[in-house]
XYZ file of C-alpha atoms in Angstrom:
211
model
C 0.056 -0.303 0.116
C 1.032 3.233 -0.900
C 2.834 4.995 2.309
C 1.111 8.461 3.148
C 4.214 11.150 4.416
C 4.161 13.865 6.055
C 7.079 16.245 5.642
C 8.463 20.563 7.279
C 10.971 22.231 6.011
C 12.285 25.362 6.071
C 11.817 27.927 8.997
C 9.389 29.993 10.087
C 9.304 33.293 10.961
C 8.025 35.512 13.943
C 6.873 39.653 13.115
C 8.018 42.056 15.031
C 6.120 45.032 12.560
C 5.987 45.187 9.485
C 9.149 45.353 8.592
C 11.125 42.337 11.252
C 10.928 39.508 11.683
C 12.665 36.921 13.796
C 13.734 33.592 12.582
C 16.858 31.131 11.657
C 19.691 29.568 9.567
C 17.027 27.023 8.386
C 17.818 25.615 4.912
C 14.783 23.775 3.600
C 17.663 21.519 2.497
C 17.532 18.311 4.108
C 13.786 18.353 4.692
C 12.819 18.870 0.954
C 15.318 16.155 0.240
C 14.122 13.963 2.643
C 10.453 14.559 0.874
C 11.306 14.699 -3.318
C 13.527 11.583 -1.854
C 9.521 9.877 -0.031
C 7.666 10.558 -3.397
C 10.359 9.381 -4.993
C 10.495 6.282 -3.457
C 6.160 6.149 -4.770
C 4.760 8.028 -1.317
C 2.338 10.483 -1.307
C 3.919 13.087 0.407
C 2.146 16.526 1.741
C 4.988 19.947 2.282
C 5.065 21.409 4.486
C 7.589 24.109 4.492
C 8.019 28.032 6.019
C 10.481 30.417 4.104
C 13.129 29.615 1.343
C 14.401 29.387 -1.526
C 14.366 26.013 -2.711
C 12.351 24.554 -5.756
C 9.842 22.686 -4.553
C 9.975 18.674 -5.566
C 7.151 17.404 -8.928
C 6.957 15.011 -6.859
C 5.085 16.764 -3.892
C 2.516 18.838 -2.319
C 3.101 21.434 -0.962
C 1.508 24.483 0.963
C 3.699 27.453 2.134
C 3.350 28.637 5.869
C 5.885 31.637 7.342
C 5.114 32.151 11.099
C 4.478 28.886 14.153
C 1.479 28.984 13.899
C 0.567 28.590 11.014
C 2.891 24.903 10.775
C 0.878 24.223 13.315
C -2.454 25.177 11.934
C -1.210 23.336 8.346
C 0.396 20.502 9.831
C -2.942 19.079 13.025
C -4.755 19.542 9.387
C -3.267 16.753 7.448
C -2.090 14.722 10.366
C -4.640 11.550 10.937
C -4.273 11.361 7.138
C 0.130 11.043 7.521
C 1.174 7.546 7.687
C 4.307 9.375 8.477
C 5.276 12.163 9.470
C 8.498 13.796 8.966
C 9.513 17.561 11.382
C 12.693 18.043 9.534
C 11.294 22.792 10.055
C 12.843 24.177 12.027
C 9.687 26.119 14.123
C 10.444 29.070 16.703
C 10.517 28.596 19.815
C 9.691 31.875 21.028
C 7.534 34.746 19.653
C 6.974 38.169 19.853
C 4.034 38.871 22.408
C 2.893 41.163 20.410
C 3.705 42.532 17.402
C 3.779 46.753 15.958
C 1.558 48.373 13.972
C 4.390 50.633 12.169
C 7.884 50.137 12.012
C 10.016 50.495 14.671
C 12.502 53.555 14.245
C 15.966 54.061 14.329
C 15.527 56.853 17.467
C 13.405 53.959 19.393
C 17.498 53.995 20.096
C 17.098 50.439 22.932
C 13.700 48.734 22.607
C 12.899 45.881 24.172
C 10.510 43.006 22.673
C 9.021 40.619 25.716
C 8.525 36.278 24.304
C 6.294 34.676 23.651
C 6.965 30.216 23.868
C 4.782 29.057 20.462
C 3.061 25.425 20.512
C 5.515 23.173 20.848
C 4.251 20.367 18.596
C 6.034 17.919 17.734
C 5.582 17.455 21.514
C 2.123 17.883 20.584
C 2.426 15.365 17.794
C 3.676 12.356 20.266
C 0.951 12.733 22.378
C -1.825 12.350 19.527
C -0.104 9.478 17.219
C -1.198 6.525 16.392
C -0.367 2.862 16.950
C 0.659 3.330 13.479
C 2.323 5.836 12.763
C 5.668 6.465 12.588
C 6.957 10.169 13.545
C 9.668 11.366 13.137
C 12.083 14.516 14.892
C 14.994 16.260 14.703
C 17.253 17.627 16.798
C 19.450 19.973 16.771
C 21.528 20.234 19.846
C 25.518 22.857 19.917
C 26.284 20.161 23.036
C 26.007 16.596 23.926
C 23.836 15.503 21.211
C 23.638 11.743 22.285
C 22.469 12.042 25.073
C 19.937 15.974 23.854
C 18.787 13.979 20.607
C 17.814 10.544 22.868
C 15.860 12.547 25.572
C 14.014 13.989 22.788
C 13.589 10.449 21.410
C 11.966 9.551 25.370
C 10.095 12.564 26.184
C 8.652 13.698 22.457
C 7.457 10.027 22.116
C 8.940 9.601 18.362
C 10.373 6.996 16.934
C 12.643 8.103 14.659
C 15.291 11.610 15.791
C 18.079 12.910 13.750
C 20.581 14.390 15.004
C 23.014 17.316 14.051
C 24.507 20.282 15.406
C 24.935 23.547 13.654
C 27.410 23.692 11.549
C 24.883 21.642 8.913
C 21.890 24.674 9.252
C 23.422 25.973 6.205
C 25.526 24.238 4.543
C 24.390 21.214 1.875
C 27.043 18.408 3.670
C 25.728 17.425 7.116
C 26.904 14.882 9.532
C 24.298 13.560 11.493
C 23.069 11.058 13.647
C 19.956 8.441 13.031
C 18.677 6.981 16.447
C 15.722 4.746 16.598
C 15.113 3.188 19.806
C 16.933 0.315 19.187
C 20.310 1.996 19.164
C 21.974 4.503 16.776
C 23.190 4.811 13.385
C 26.185 7.865 12.443
C 26.714 8.795 9.169
C 29.482 11.891 8.137
C 30.007 14.452 5.224
C 27.177 13.113 3.187
C 25.219 15.168 0.927
C 22.152 16.654 2.110
C 20.466 14.870 -1.402
C 22.483 11.251 -0.183
C 21.161 11.626 3.197
C 18.027 12.231 2.918
C 17.437 9.206 0.600
C 18.537 7.008 3.542
C 16.175 8.507 5.807
C 13.124 7.457 3.467
C 15.029 3.567 3.007
C 14.807 3.711 6.805
C 11.394 5.410 7.413
C 10.194 2.959 4.692
C 10.959 -0.050 5.484
C 10.658 0.461 10.394
C 9.216 -2.214 11.225
C 8.073 -0.150 15.308
C 6.726 -3.575 16.440
C 9.807 -5.706 15.478
C 12.662 -5.870 18.257
């Protein structure tokens, strides 16, 4: 049976005023590579992407979002449809508590911006996950990579977590660790296109009920 895969990719943006926003350095390349590979391997893929400078893979259905709130809305709209969910997007953890309706002028030498947490989409998906769904998350860490990624796997009820460092964000190459409840596999200095193929194979051949 054809797998139904929901993939997210790219950053989100949280507005400060009509001109400025906060975001992160995610390029979306890994998420797009996974979506492309899943599509080429026969899955029906829906890709939800933040703002990136990438052309969409021809084999997927693409939805563009901007904010963490829009990402959450799009994800949960498709969540029950999916057999596989790959949360590769780098969703903003915080957003300004209020957005200025006008451009903040330079004359205001100091500005104070209060931030509030955005919804933890991956945590909520872990809570909602059906027994027959496979949930894949990403962990970008600057220290204790394996320890923190494994903790995320447990605490957010993931089946697989892809761990990488901040060095991979804007590069076409990456070092990653694929971690599940049985162990981990390290992959070094590979293109994101190739890693996308490997991750897609891992997902499509994954049996969460095997010992």
